[in-house]
mmCIF file with all atom_site columns, C-alpha atoms in Angstrom:
data_model
loop_
_atom_site.group_PDB
_atom_site.id
_atom_site.type_symbol
_atom_site.label_atom_id
_atom_site.label_alt_id
_atom_site.label_comp_id
_atom_site.label_asym_id
_atom_site.label_entity_id
_atom_site.label_seq_id
_atom_site.pdbx_PDB_ins_code
_atom_site.Cartn_x
_atom_site.Cartn_y
_atom_site.Cartn_z
_atom_site.occupancy
_atom_site.B_iso_or_equiv
_atom_site.pdbx_formal_charge
_atom_site.auth_seq_id
_atom_site.auth_comp_id
_atom_site.auth_asym_id
_atom_site.auth_atom_id
_atom_site.pdbx_PDB_model_num
ATOM 1   C CA . MET A 1 1   ? 196.706 -70.061  -169.654 1.00 65.00 ? 1   MET A CA 1
ATOM 2   C CA . LYS A 1 2   ? 192.542 -69.857  -170.109 1.00 71.00 ? 2   LYS A CA 1
ATOM 3   C CA . LYS A 1 3   ? 190.561 -71.460  -167.267 1.00 74.00 ? 3   LYS A CA 1
ATOM 4   C CA . SER A 1 4   ? 187.603 -72.699  -167.833 1.00 80.00 ? 4   SER A CA 1
ATOM 5   C CA . ASN A 1 5   ? 183.706 -72.661  -167.155 1.00 80.00 ? 5   ASN A CA 1
ATOM 6   C CA . LYS A 1 6   ? 184.449 -74.870  -164.332 1.00 79.00 ? 6   LYS A CA 1
ATOM 7   C CA . GLN A 1 7   ? 187.687 -73.903  -162.906 1.00 80.00 ? 7   GLN A CA 1
ATOM 8   C CA . ARG A 1 8   ? 186.251 -69.914  -162.380 1.00 81.00 ? 8   ARG A CA 1
ATOM 9   C CA . ARG A 1 9   ? 183.080 -70.822  -160.920 1.00 82.00 ? 9   ARG A CA 1
ATOM 10  C CA . ALA A 1 10  ? 185.354 -73.512  -158.012 1.00 82.00 ? 10  ALA A CA 1
ATOM 11  C CA . GLU A 1 11  ? 187.275 -69.968  -157.601 1.00 85.00 ? 11  GLU A CA 1
ATOM 12  C CA . ILE A 1 12  ? 184.152 -68.180  -156.972 1.00 84.00 ? 12  ILE A CA 1
ATOM 13  C CA . LYS A 1 13  ? 182.733 -70.436  -154.839 1.00 82.00 ? 13  LYS A CA 1
ATOM 14  C CA . ALA A 1 14  ? 185.828 -71.077  -152.701 1.00 82.00 ? 14  ALA A CA 1
ATOM 15  C CA . ARG A 1 15  ? 186.413 -66.972  -151.872 1.00 83.00 ? 15  ARG A CA 1
ATOM 16  C CA . ARG A 1 16  ? 182.374 -66.738  -151.037 1.00 82.00 ? 16  ARG A CA 1
ATOM 17  C CA . LEU A 1 17  ? 183.196 -69.171  -148.664 1.00 78.00 ? 17  LEU A CA 1
ATOM 18  C CA . GLU A 1 18  ? 186.214 -67.107  -147.467 1.00 81.00 ? 18  GLU A CA 1
ATOM 19  C CA . ARG A 1 19  ? 184.725 -64.218  -146.906 1.00 79.00 ? 19  ARG A CA 1
ATOM 20  C CA . ALA A 1 20  ? 181.879 -65.579  -145.440 1.00 74.00 ? 20  ALA A CA 1
ATOM 21  C CA . ALA A 1 21  ? 184.107 -67.300  -143.231 1.00 72.00 ? 21  ALA A CA 1
ATOM 22  C CA . ALA A 1 22  ? 185.691 -64.534  -141.848 1.00 74.00 ? 22  ALA A CA 1
ATOM 23  C CA . ALA A 1 23  ? 182.562 -62.460  -142.073 1.00 72.00 ? 23  ALA A CA 1
ATOM 24  C CA . SER A 1 24  ? 181.231 -65.343  -139.393 1.00 64.00 ? 24  SER A CA 1
ATOM 25  C CA . ALA A 1 25  ? 184.599 -64.805  -137.306 1.00 63.00 ? 25  ALA A CA 1
ATOM 26  C CA . ALA A 1 26  ? 184.042 -61.223  -137.484 1.00 64.00 ? 26  ALA A CA 1
ATOM 27  C CA . HIS A 1 27  ? 180.849 -61.608  -136.231 1.00 59.00 ? 27  HIS A CA 1
ATOM 28  C CA . LEU A 1 28  ? 181.848 -63.506  -132.964 1.00 52.00 ? 28  LEU A CA 1
ATOM 29  C CA . ARG A 1 29  ? 184.728 -61.236  -132.189 1.00 54.00 ? 29  ARG A CA 1
ATOM 30  C CA . GLU A 1 30  ? 181.781 -58.610  -132.125 1.00 53.00 ? 30  GLU A CA 1
ATOM 31  C CA . LYS A 1 31  ? 179.735 -61.031  -129.888 1.00 48.00 ? 31  LYS A CA 1
ATOM 32  C CA . ASP A 1 32  ? 182.639 -61.557  -127.285 1.00 47.00 ? 32  ASP A CA 1
ATOM 33  C CA . VAL A 1 33  ? 184.004 -57.729  -126.720 1.00 44.00 ? 33  VAL A CA 1
ATOM 34  C CA . ARG A 1 34  ? 182.710 -56.246  -123.597 1.00 46.00 ? 34  ARG A CA 1
ATOM 35  C CA . LEU A 1 35  ? 181.822 -52.644  -124.498 1.00 45.00 ? 35  LEU A CA 1
ATOM 36  C CA . PRO A 1 36  ? 182.687 -49.968  -121.713 1.00 49.00 ? 36  PRO A CA 1
ATOM 37  C CA . GLN A 1 37  ? 180.114 -49.209  -119.626 1.00 48.00 ? 37  GLN A CA 1
ATOM 38  C CA . PRO A 1 38  ? 178.926 -45.837  -118.784 1.00 51.00 ? 38  PRO A CA 1
ATOM 39  C CA . ASP A 1 39  ? 179.844 -44.518  -115.939 1.00 53.00 ? 39  ASP A CA 1
ATOM 40  C CA . PHE A 1 40  ? 176.506 -42.861  -113.792 1.00 50.00 ? 40  PHE A CA 1
ATOM 41  C CA . GLY A 1 41  ? 178.609 -42.590  -111.199 1.00 49.00 ? 41  GLY A CA 1
ATOM 42  C CA . SER A 1 42  ? 178.510 -43.776  -107.260 1.00 51.00 ? 42  SER A CA 1
ATOM 43  C CA . ALA A 1 43  ? 176.689 -40.383  -106.129 1.00 48.00 ? 43  ALA A CA 1
ATOM 44  C CA . LEU A 1 44  ? 173.459 -41.420  -108.310 1.00 73.00 ? 44  LEU A CA 1
ATOM 45  C CA . GLY A 1 45  ? 173.540 -45.300  -106.528 1.00 82.00 ? 45  GLY A CA 1
ATOM 46  C CA . CYS A 1 46  ? 173.957 -46.648  -110.501 1.00 91.00 ? 46  CYS A CA 1
ATOM 47  C CA . GLU A 1 47  ? 175.996 -49.515  -111.299 1.00 92.00 ? 47  GLU A CA 1
ATOM 48  C CA . PRO A 1 48  ? 177.033 -51.030  -114.509 1.00 93.00 ? 48  PRO A CA 1
ATOM 49  C CA . ALA A 1 49  ? 175.130 -54.248  -116.360 1.00 93.00 ? 49  ALA A CA 1
ATOM 50  C CA . ASP A 1 50  ? 176.794 -57.176  -117.731 1.00 91.00 ? 50  ASP A CA 1
ATOM 51  C CA . ARG A 1 51  ? 174.256 -57.556  -120.510 1.00 89.00 ? 51  ARG A CA 1
ATOM 52  C CA . ILE A 1 52  ? 176.458 -60.966  -121.865 1.00 88.00 ? 52  ILE A CA 1
ATOM 53  C CA . VAL A 1 53  ? 175.848 -62.481  -118.203 1.00 87.00 ? 53  VAL A CA 1
ATOM 54  C CA . LEU A 1 54  ? 172.142 -61.048  -118.276 1.00 88.00 ? 54  LEU A CA 1
ATOM 55  C CA . GLY A 1 55  ? 171.795 -62.268  -121.767 1.00 85.00 ? 55  GLY A CA 1
ATOM 56  C CA . GLN A 1 56  ? 172.444 -66.029  -120.986 1.00 82.00 ? 56  GLN A CA 1
ATOM 57  C CA . TYR A 1 57  ? 170.209 -67.013  -117.801 1.00 80.00 ? 57  TYR A CA 1
ATOM 58  C CA . ASN A 1 58  ? 167.510 -64.550  -119.452 1.00 80.00 ? 58  ASN A CA 1
ATOM 59  C CA . ASN A 1 59  ? 164.645 -65.663  -122.168 1.00 75.00 ? 59  ASN A CA 1
ATOM 60  C CA . THR A 1 60  ? 162.883 -62.413  -122.450 1.00 74.00 ? 60  THR A CA 1
ATOM 61  C CA . TYR A 1 61  ? 161.451 -60.225  -125.591 1.00 77.00 ? 61  TYR A CA 1
ATOM 62  C CA . GLY A 1 62  ? 162.666 -57.106  -123.147 1.00 80.00 ? 62  GLY A CA 1
ATOM 63  C CA . VAL A 1 63  ? 165.154 -55.041  -122.960 1.00 86.00 ? 63  VAL A CA 1
ATOM 64  C CA . LEU A 1 64  ? 168.424 -55.468  -120.870 1.00 90.00 ? 64  LEU A CA 1
ATOM 65  C CA . PRO A 1 65  ? 168.760 -53.091  -118.646 1.00 91.00 ? 65  PRO A CA 1
ATOM 66  C CA . ARG A 1 66  ? 172.567 -51.229  -119.250 1.00 92.00 ? 66  ARG A CA 1
ATOM 67  C CA . PHE A 1 67  ? 172.714 -50.654  -115.757 1.00 92.00 ? 67  PHE A CA 1
ATOM 68  C CA . TYR A 1 68  ? 170.649 -50.616  -112.584 1.00 94.00 ? 68  TYR A CA 1
ATOM 69  C CA . GLU A 1 69  ? 169.211 -48.017  -110.573 1.00 94.00 ? 69  GLU A CA 1
ATOM 70  C CA . PRO A 1 70  ? 167.600 -47.946  -107.270 1.00 94.00 ? 70  PRO A CA 1
ATOM 71  C CA . ARG A 1 71  ? 163.947 -49.128  -107.285 1.00 94.00 ? 71  ARG A CA 1
ATOM 72  C CA . PRO A 1 72  ? 161.634 -48.282  -104.348 1.00 95.00 ? 72  PRO A CA 1
ATOM 73  C CA . PHE A 1 73  ? 159.020 -50.694  -103.766 1.00 94.00 ? 73  PHE A CA 1
ATOM 74  C CA . THR A 1 74  ? 156.865 -51.131  -100.828 1.00 94.00 ? 74  THR A CA 1
ATOM 75  C CA . CYS A 1 75  ? 156.798 -54.356  -98.728  1.00 93.00 ? 75  CYS A CA 1
ATOM 76  C CA . ARG A 1 76  ? 153.719 -56.402  -99.562  1.00 91.00 ? 76  ARG A CA 1
ATOM 77  C CA . ASP A 1 77  ? 153.422 -58.220  -95.909  1.00 90.00 ? 77  ASP A CA 1
ATOM 78  C CA . CYS A 1 78  ? 154.215 -55.507  -93.669  1.00 92.00 ? 78  CYS A CA 1
ATOM 79  C CA . GLY A 1 79  ? 153.788 -51.890  -95.350  1.00 91.00 ? 79  GLY A CA 1
ATOM 80  C CA . ALA A 1 80  ? 156.907 -50.810  -95.041  1.00 92.00 ? 80  ALA A CA 1
ATOM 81  C CA . GLU A 1 81  ? 158.444 -48.823  -97.603  1.00 94.00 ? 81  GLU A CA 1
ATOM 82  C CA . GLU A 1 82  ? 162.431 -49.669  -98.962  1.00 94.00 ? 82  GLU A CA 1
ATOM 83  C CA . VAL A 1 83  ? 164.455 -48.941  -101.762 1.00 94.00 ? 83  VAL A CA 1
ATOM 84  C CA . TRP A 1 84  ? 165.846 -52.706  -103.606 1.00 94.00 ? 84  TRP A CA 1
ATOM 85  C CA . THR A 1 85  ? 169.205 -50.919  -104.590 1.00 94.00 ? 85  THR A CA 1
ATOM 86  C CA . ALA A 1 86  ? 171.199 -51.016  -107.647 1.00 94.00 ? 86  ALA A CA 1
ATOM 87  C CA . LYS A 1 87  ? 174.469 -53.168  -106.029 1.00 93.00 ? 87  LYS A CA 1
ATOM 88  C CA . GLN A 1 88  ? 171.583 -55.900  -104.522 1.00 94.00 ? 88  GLN A CA 1
ATOM 89  C CA . GLN A 1 89  ? 169.713 -56.056  -107.896 1.00 95.00 ? 89  GLN A CA 1
ATOM 90  C CA . LYS A 1 90  ? 172.769 -56.692  -109.353 1.00 93.00 ? 90  LYS A CA 1
ATOM 91  C CA . TRP A 1 91  ? 173.741 -59.793  -107.086 1.00 92.00 ? 91  TRP A CA 1
ATOM 92  C CA . TRP A 1 92  ? 170.335 -60.794  -108.021 1.00 92.00 ? 92  TRP A CA 1
ATOM 93  C CA . TYR A 1 93  ? 170.475 -60.757  -111.732 1.00 92.00 ? 93  TYR A CA 1
ATOM 94  C CA . GLU A 1 94  ? 173.909 -61.329  -112.441 1.00 90.00 ? 94  GLU A CA 1
ATOM 95  C CA . VAL A 1 95  ? 175.044 -63.721  -109.264 1.00 88.00 ? 95  VAL A CA 1
ATOM 96  C CA . VAL A 1 96  ? 172.225 -65.583  -108.403 1.00 86.00 ? 96  VAL A CA 1
ATOM 97  C CA . HIS A 1 97  ? 170.265 -65.614  -111.721 1.00 85.00 ? 97  HIS A CA 1
ATOM 98  C CA . GLY A 1 98  ? 166.714 -64.159  -110.926 1.00 87.00 ? 98  GLY A CA 1
ATOM 99  C CA . HIS A 1 99  ? 164.549 -63.580  -113.571 1.00 87.00 ? 99  HIS A CA 1
ATOM 100 C CA . ILE A 1 100 ? 164.886 -60.243  -115.296 1.00 89.00 ? 100 ILE A CA 1
ATOM 101 C CA . ASP A 1 101 ? 161.469 -58.963  -114.724 1.00 88.00 ? 101 ASP A CA 1
ATOM 102 C CA . SER A 1 102 ? 161.674 -60.218  -111.152 1.00 90.00 ? 102 SER A CA 1
ATOM 103 C CA . ARG A 1 103 ? 161.124 -57.680  -108.916 1.00 92.00 ? 103 ARG A CA 1
ATOM 104 C CA . ALA A 1 104 ? 161.871 -57.220  -104.995 1.00 93.00 ? 104 ALA A CA 1
ATOM 105 C CA . VAL A 1 105 ? 158.879 -57.427  -102.757 1.00 93.00 ? 105 VAL A CA 1
ATOM 106 C CA . ARG A 1 106 ? 159.593 -57.847  -99.077  1.00 93.00 ? 106 ARG A CA 1
ATOM 107 C CA . CYS A 1 107 ? 161.712 -56.050  -96.885  1.00 93.00 ? 107 CYS A CA 1
ATOM 108 C CA . LEU A 1 108 ? 165.424 -57.753  -95.602  1.00 92.00 ? 108 LEU A CA 1
ATOM 109 C CA . ALA A 1 109 ? 163.004 -57.959  -92.187  1.00 93.00 ? 109 ALA A CA 1
ATOM 110 C CA . CYS A 1 110 ? 160.021 -59.824  -93.594  1.00 93.00 ? 110 CYS A CA 1
ATOM 111 C CA . ARG A 1 111 ? 161.948 -62.536  -95.460  1.00 91.00 ? 111 ARG A CA 1
ATOM 112 C CA . ARG A 1 112 ? 163.072 -63.929  -93.112  1.00 92.00 ? 112 ARG A CA 1
ATOM 113 C CA . ALA A 1 113 ? 160.031 -64.032  -91.431  1.00 91.00 ? 113 ALA A CA 1
ATOM 114 C CA . ARG A 1 114 ? 159.442 -65.880  -93.575  1.00 87.00 ? 114 ARG A CA 1
ATOM 115 C CA . ARG A 1 115 ? 161.689 -68.120  -94.072  1.00 85.00 ? 115 ARG A CA 1
ATOM 116 C CA . GLU A 1 116 ? 161.566 -69.171  -90.162  1.00 87.00 ? 116 GLU A CA 1
ATOM 117 C CA . ARG A 1 117 ? 158.166 -69.637  -91.040  1.00 83.00 ? 117 ARG A CA 1
ATOM 118 C CA . LEU A 1 118 ? 158.223 -72.002  -93.763  1.00 75.00 ? 118 LEU A CA 1
ATOM 119 C CA . ARG A 1 119 ? 161.171 -73.923  -91.994  1.00 78.00 ? 119 ARG A CA 1
ATOM 120 C CA . ASN A 1 120 ? 159.198 -74.484  -88.786  1.00 79.00 ? 120 ASN A CA 1
ATOM 121 C CA . ALA A 1 121 ? 155.836 -74.815  -90.489  1.00 69.00 ? 121 ALA A CA 1
ATOM 122 C CA . PRO A 1 122 ? 153.936 -77.524  -88.638  1.00 70.00 ? 122 PRO A CA 1
ATOM 123 C CA . PRO A 1 123 ? 152.791 -81.263  -90.243  1.00 66.00 ? 123 PRO A CA 1
ATOM 124 C CA . GLY A 1 124 ? 149.886 -80.687  -93.054  1.00 62.00 ? 124 GLY A CA 1
ATOM 125 C CA . ALA A 1 125 ? 151.268 -77.432  -93.930  1.00 61.00 ? 125 ALA A CA 1
ATOM 126 C CA . SER A 1 126 ? 152.696 -79.159  -97.270  1.00 72.00 ? 126 SER A CA 1
ATOM 127 C CA . LEU A 1 127 ? 149.655 -81.458  -97.480  1.00 79.00 ? 127 LEU A CA 1
ATOM 128 C CA . LEU A 1 128 ? 149.907 -82.408  -101.069 1.00 82.00 ? 128 LEU A CA 1
ATOM 129 C CA . ARG A 1 129 ? 154.081 -82.664  -101.043 1.00 81.00 ? 129 ARG A CA 1
ATOM 130 C CA . GLU A 1 130 ? 153.274 -85.370  -98.045  1.00 83.00 ? 130 GLU A CA 1
ATOM 131 C CA . GLN A 1 131 ? 150.633 -87.020  -100.174 1.00 88.00 ? 131 GLN A CA 1
ATOM 132 C CA . THR A 1 132 ? 153.004 -87.659  -103.130 1.00 89.00 ? 132 THR A CA 1
ATOM 133 C CA . ASP A 1 133 ? 155.764 -88.889  -100.129 1.00 88.00 ? 133 ASP A CA 1
ATOM 134 C CA . ARG A 1 134 ? 153.217 -91.195  -98.433  1.00 90.00 ? 134 ARG A CA 1
ATOM 135 C CA . LEU A 1 135 ? 152.197 -92.689  -102.997 1.00 92.00 ? 135 LEU A CA 1
ATOM 136 C CA . ARG A 1 136 ? 155.666 -92.958  -103.375 1.00 90.00 ? 136 ARG A CA 1
ATOM 137 C CA . ALA A 1 137 ? 156.336 -94.793  -100.107 1.00 92.00 ? 137 ALA A CA 1
ATOM 138 C CA . LEU A 1 138 ? 153.430 -97.111  -101.294 1.00 92.00 ? 138 LEU A CA 1
ATOM 139 C CA . GLY A 1 139 ? 155.410 -98.071  -104.264 1.00 89.00 ? 139 GLY A CA 1
ATOM 140 C CA . ASP A 1 140 ? 158.329 -99.491  -101.886 1.00 87.00 ? 140 ASP A CA 1
ATOM 141 C CA . ALA A 1 141 ? 156.714 -102.399 -100.197 1.00 89.00 ? 141 ALA A CA 1
ATOM 142 C CA . LYS A 1 142 ? 153.411 -104.867 -101.407 1.00 90.00 ? 142 LYS A CA 1
ATOM 143 C CA . PRO A 1 143 ? 150.473 -103.533 -102.018 1.00 92.00 ? 143 PRO A CA 1
ATOM 144 C CA . THR A 1 144 ? 147.834 -104.069 -99.497  1.00 92.00 ? 144 THR A CA 1
ATOM 145 C CA . ALA A 1 145 ? 143.993 -103.589 -99.385  1.00 92.00 ? 145 ALA A CA 1
ATOM 146 C CA . SER A 1 146 ? 144.304 -100.629 -98.282  1.00 92.00 ? 146 SER A CA 1
ATOM 147 C CA . ALA A 1 147 ? 147.559 -99.430  -99.942  1.00 93.00 ? 147 ALA A CA 1
ATOM 148 C CA . VAL A 1 148 ? 145.270 -99.962  -103.207 1.00 93.00 ? 148 VAL A CA 1
ATOM 149 C CA . ALA A 1 149 ? 142.564 -98.358  -102.126 1.00 93.00 ? 149 ALA A CA 1
ATOM 150 C CA . GLU A 1 150 ? 144.529 -95.058  -101.913 1.00 94.00 ? 150 GLU A CA 1
ATOM 151 C CA . ILE A 1 151 ? 145.874 -95.769  -105.258 1.00 94.00 ? 151 ILE A CA 1
ATOM 152 C CA . GLU A 1 152 ? 142.227 -95.722  -106.310 1.00 93.00 ? 152 GLU A CA 1
ATOM 153 C CA . ALA A 1 153 ? 141.214 -92.904  -104.254 1.00 93.00 ? 153 ALA A CA 1
ATOM 154 C CA . ALA A 1 154 ? 144.320 -91.027  -105.456 1.00 93.00 ? 154 ALA A CA 1
ATOM 155 C CA . LEU A 1 155 ? 143.985 -91.851  -109.490 1.00 93.00 ? 155 LEU A CA 1
ATOM 156 C CA . GLU A 1 156 ? 140.127 -89.460  -108.513 1.00 92.00 ? 156 GLU A CA 1
ATOM 157 C CA . SER A 1 157 ? 142.207 -86.574  -106.875 1.00 91.00 ? 157 SER A CA 1
ATOM 158 C CA . LYS A 1 158 ? 141.612 -83.422  -108.332 1.00 88.00 ? 158 LYS A CA 1
ATOM 159 C CA . TRP A 1 159 ? 145.746 -83.183  -108.392 1.00 89.00 ? 159 TRP A CA 1
ATOM 160 C CA . TRP A 1 160 ? 146.820 -84.503  -111.903 1.00 91.00 ? 160 TRP A CA 1
ATOM 161 C CA . SER A 1 161 ? 150.454 -84.626  -109.831 1.00 90.00 ? 161 SER A CA 1
ATOM 162 C CA . LEU A 1 162 ? 148.850 -87.330  -107.500 1.00 92.00 ? 162 LEU A CA 1
ATOM 163 C CA . ARG A 1 163 ? 147.436 -89.299  -109.950 1.00 93.00 ? 163 ARG A CA 1
ATOM 164 C CA . VAL A 1 164 ? 150.790 -89.276  -112.055 1.00 93.00 ? 164 VAL A CA 1
ATOM 165 C CA . VAL A 1 165 ? 152.596 -90.593  -108.493 1.00 93.00 ? 165 VAL A CA 1
ATOM 166 C CA . ALA A 1 166 ? 149.424 -93.333  -108.201 1.00 94.00 ? 166 ALA A CA 1
ATOM 167 C CA . ILE A 1 167 ? 150.222 -94.688  -111.792 1.00 94.00 ? 167 ILE A CA 1
ATOM 168 C CA . GLN A 1 168 ? 153.721 -94.687  -111.242 1.00 92.00 ? 168 GLN A CA 1
ATOM 169 C CA . THR A 1 169 ? 153.382 -97.206  -107.496 1.00 93.00 ? 169 THR A CA 1
ATOM 170 C CA . MET A 1 170 ? 151.054 -99.337  -110.313 1.00 94.00 ? 170 MET A CA 1
ATOM 171 C CA . ALA A 1 171 ? 153.782 -100.477 -112.190 1.00 92.00 ? 171 ALA A CA 1
ATOM 172 C CA . ARG A 1 172 ? 155.957 -100.757 -109.156 1.00 91.00 ? 172 ARG A CA 1
ATOM 173 C CA . TRP A 1 173 ? 153.524 -103.131 -107.816 1.00 92.00 ? 173 TRP A CA 1
ATOM 174 C CA . GLY A 1 174 ? 153.004 -105.074 -111.606 1.00 90.00 ? 174 GLY A CA 1
ATOM 175 C CA . GLY A 1 175 ? 150.661 -107.444 -111.266 1.00 90.00 ? 175 GLY A CA 1
ATOM 176 C CA . GLU A 1 176 ? 148.119 -108.512 -114.641 1.00 91.00 ? 176 GLU A CA 1
ATOM 177 C CA . ALA A 1 177 ? 145.253 -106.284 -112.890 1.00 92.00 ? 177 ALA A CA 1
ATOM 178 C CA . ASN A 1 178 ? 147.852 -103.344 -112.535 1.00 92.00 ? 178 ASN A CA 1
ATOM 179 C CA . LEU A 1 179 ? 149.600 -103.934 -115.970 1.00 92.00 ? 179 LEU A CA 1
ATOM 180 C CA . ALA A 1 180 ? 146.495 -104.232 -117.552 1.00 92.00 ? 180 ALA A CA 1
ATOM 181 C CA . LYS A 1 181 ? 144.800 -100.740 -116.184 1.00 93.00 ? 181 LYS A CA 1
ATOM 182 C CA . LEU A 1 182 ? 147.311 -99.122  -117.672 1.00 93.00 ? 182 LEU A CA 1
ATOM 183 C CA . HIS A 1 183 ? 147.658 -99.869  -120.736 1.00 92.00 ? 183 HIS A CA 1
ATOM 184 C CA . GLU A 1 184 ? 144.074 -99.601  -120.895 1.00 93.00 ? 184 GLU A CA 1
ATOM 185 C CA . LEU A 1 185 ? 145.424 -95.262  -119.506 1.00 92.00 ? 185 LEU A CA 1
ATOM 186 C CA . MET A 1 186 ? 147.991 -95.730  -123.017 1.00 91.00 ? 186 MET A CA 1
ATOM 187 C CA . ALA A 1 187 ? 145.321 -97.056  -125.359 1.00 91.00 ? 187 ALA A CA 1
ATOM 188 C CA . ALA A 1 188 ? 143.281 -93.946  -124.374 1.00 89.00 ? 188 ALA A CA 1
ATOM 189 C CA . ARG A 1 189 ? 145.533 -91.741  -125.678 1.00 85.00 ? 189 ARG A CA 1
ATOM 190 C CA . PRO A 1 190 ? 143.828 -88.851  -126.884 1.00 83.00 ? 190 PRO A CA 1
ATOM 191 C CA . GLU A 1 191 ? 146.164 -88.156  -130.656 1.00 77.00 ? 191 GLU A CA 1
ATOM 192 C CA . GLY A 1 192 ? 145.056 -83.992  -131.436 1.00 69.00 ? 192 GLY A CA 1
ATOM 193 C CA . GLY A 1 193 ? 141.518 -81.926  -131.536 1.00 65.00 ? 193 GLY A CA 1
ATOM 194 C CA . ARG A 1 194 ? 140.547 -79.588  -127.963 1.00 64.00 ? 194 ARG A CA 1
ATOM 195 C CA . ARG A 1 195 ? 141.178 -83.223  -125.674 1.00 63.00 ? 195 ARG A CA 1
ATOM 196 C CA . TYR A 1 196 ? 145.235 -83.281  -127.012 1.00 62.00 ? 196 TYR A CA 1
ATOM 197 C CA . PHE A 1 197 ? 145.848 -81.347  -123.343 1.00 70.00 ? 197 PHE A CA 1
ATOM 198 C CA . ALA A 1 198 ? 143.683 -83.701  -121.239 1.00 85.00 ? 198 ALA A CA 1
ATOM 199 C CA . TRP A 1 199 ? 144.196 -85.703  -118.868 1.00 87.00 ? 199 TRP A CA 1
ATOM 200 C CA . GLU A 1 200 ? 143.735 -88.347  -120.779 1.00 88.00 ? 200 GLU A CA 1
ATOM 201 C CA . ARG A 1 201 ? 147.378 -87.342  -122.896 1.00 86.00 ? 201 ARG A CA 1
ATOM 202 C CA . VAL A 1 202 ? 148.902 -87.001  -119.447 1.00 89.00 ? 202 VAL A CA 1
ATOM 203 C CA . ALA A 1 203 ? 147.613 -90.147  -118.060 1.00 90.00 ? 203 ALA A CA 1
ATOM 204 C CA . ALA A 1 204 ? 148.266 -92.503  -121.034 1.00 90.00 ? 204 ALA A CA 1
ATOM 205 C CA . ASP A 1 205 ? 151.860 -90.923  -121.148 1.00 89.00 ? 205 ASP A CA 1
ATOM 206 C CA . ALA A 1 206 ? 152.417 -91.366  -116.670 1.00 90.00 ? 206 ALA A CA 1
ATOM 207 C CA . ALA A 1 207 ? 151.618 -94.917  -117.555 1.00 91.00 ? 207 ALA A CA 1
ATOM 208 C CA . ARG A 1 208 ? 153.731 -95.432  -120.175 1.00 89.00 ? 208 ARG A CA 1
ATOM 209 C CA . SER A 1 209 ? 157.139 -93.978  -118.843 1.00 89.00 ? 209 SER A CA 1
ATOM 210 C CA . ALA A 1 210 ? 156.073 -96.028  -116.026 1.00 89.00 ? 210 ALA A CA 1
ATOM 211 C CA . LEU A 1 211 ? 155.919 -98.961  -117.974 1.00 88.00 ? 211 LEU A CA 1
ATOM 212 C CA . LEU A 1 212 ? 159.394 -98.029  -119.419 1.00 86.00 ? 212 LEU A CA 1
ATOM 213 C CA . ASN A 1 213 ? 161.167 -98.134  -116.629 1.00 82.00 ? 213 ASN A CA 1
ATOM 214 C CA . ARG A 1 214 ? 159.939 -100.756 -114.614 1.00 78.00 ? 214 ARG A CA 1
ATOM 215 C CA . GLU A 1 215 ? 162.720 -103.166 -115.134 1.00 64.00 ? 215 GLU A CA 1
ATOM 216 C CA . ARG A 1 216 ? 164.794 -99.850  -113.381 1.00 60.00 ? 216 ARG A CA 1
ATOM 217 C CA . TRP A 1 217 ? 162.625 -101.020 -109.887 1.00 54.00 ? 217 TRP A CA 1
ATOM 218 C CA . PRO A 1 218 ? 163.872 -104.255 -107.440 1.00 53.00 ? 218 PRO A CA 1
#
């Protein structure tokens, strides 16, 4: 029985879809296959790299390594000559998921000393974080004259993060004056041009987000 042109086109389309599905499945199988890594030998101190794991946690234009080799470096704190071993690199990149472009810069002793210094840092060492925490705490209480003065000073800070927290605190306080100020910030949002990345855009977005989230706060 002679087939119509419509039937032929349908059969051709079906065969094309089958070939495309088969090619896609083959590509996925090939992608999932873990290619055997060459054995560089323990004498060289090298370790094979799992490029599948590296590809999951690294967005880079560079080529992922096939193996790790010892990397000599100079400690930036004490100046000691050290070696970042291949096993340490494998742990850093594939277990901790450090970025493939990161490198060791301190020896073990200096890393431990630095962690200890940060752990025992005196008050004021993280001044920006302390100021941020204080501004957030102001939002948990009713506004006072001194609290309002702190918020106004924060809005003039050189740190945009403090300004954003001040805007959030104003939204938590509420009140006609504060809400009007937030709406003014939203209205001043630039839509394009060179001012798109200016503080006015950041302030407008922060005010809008703070107003939308007001119902979450008691």
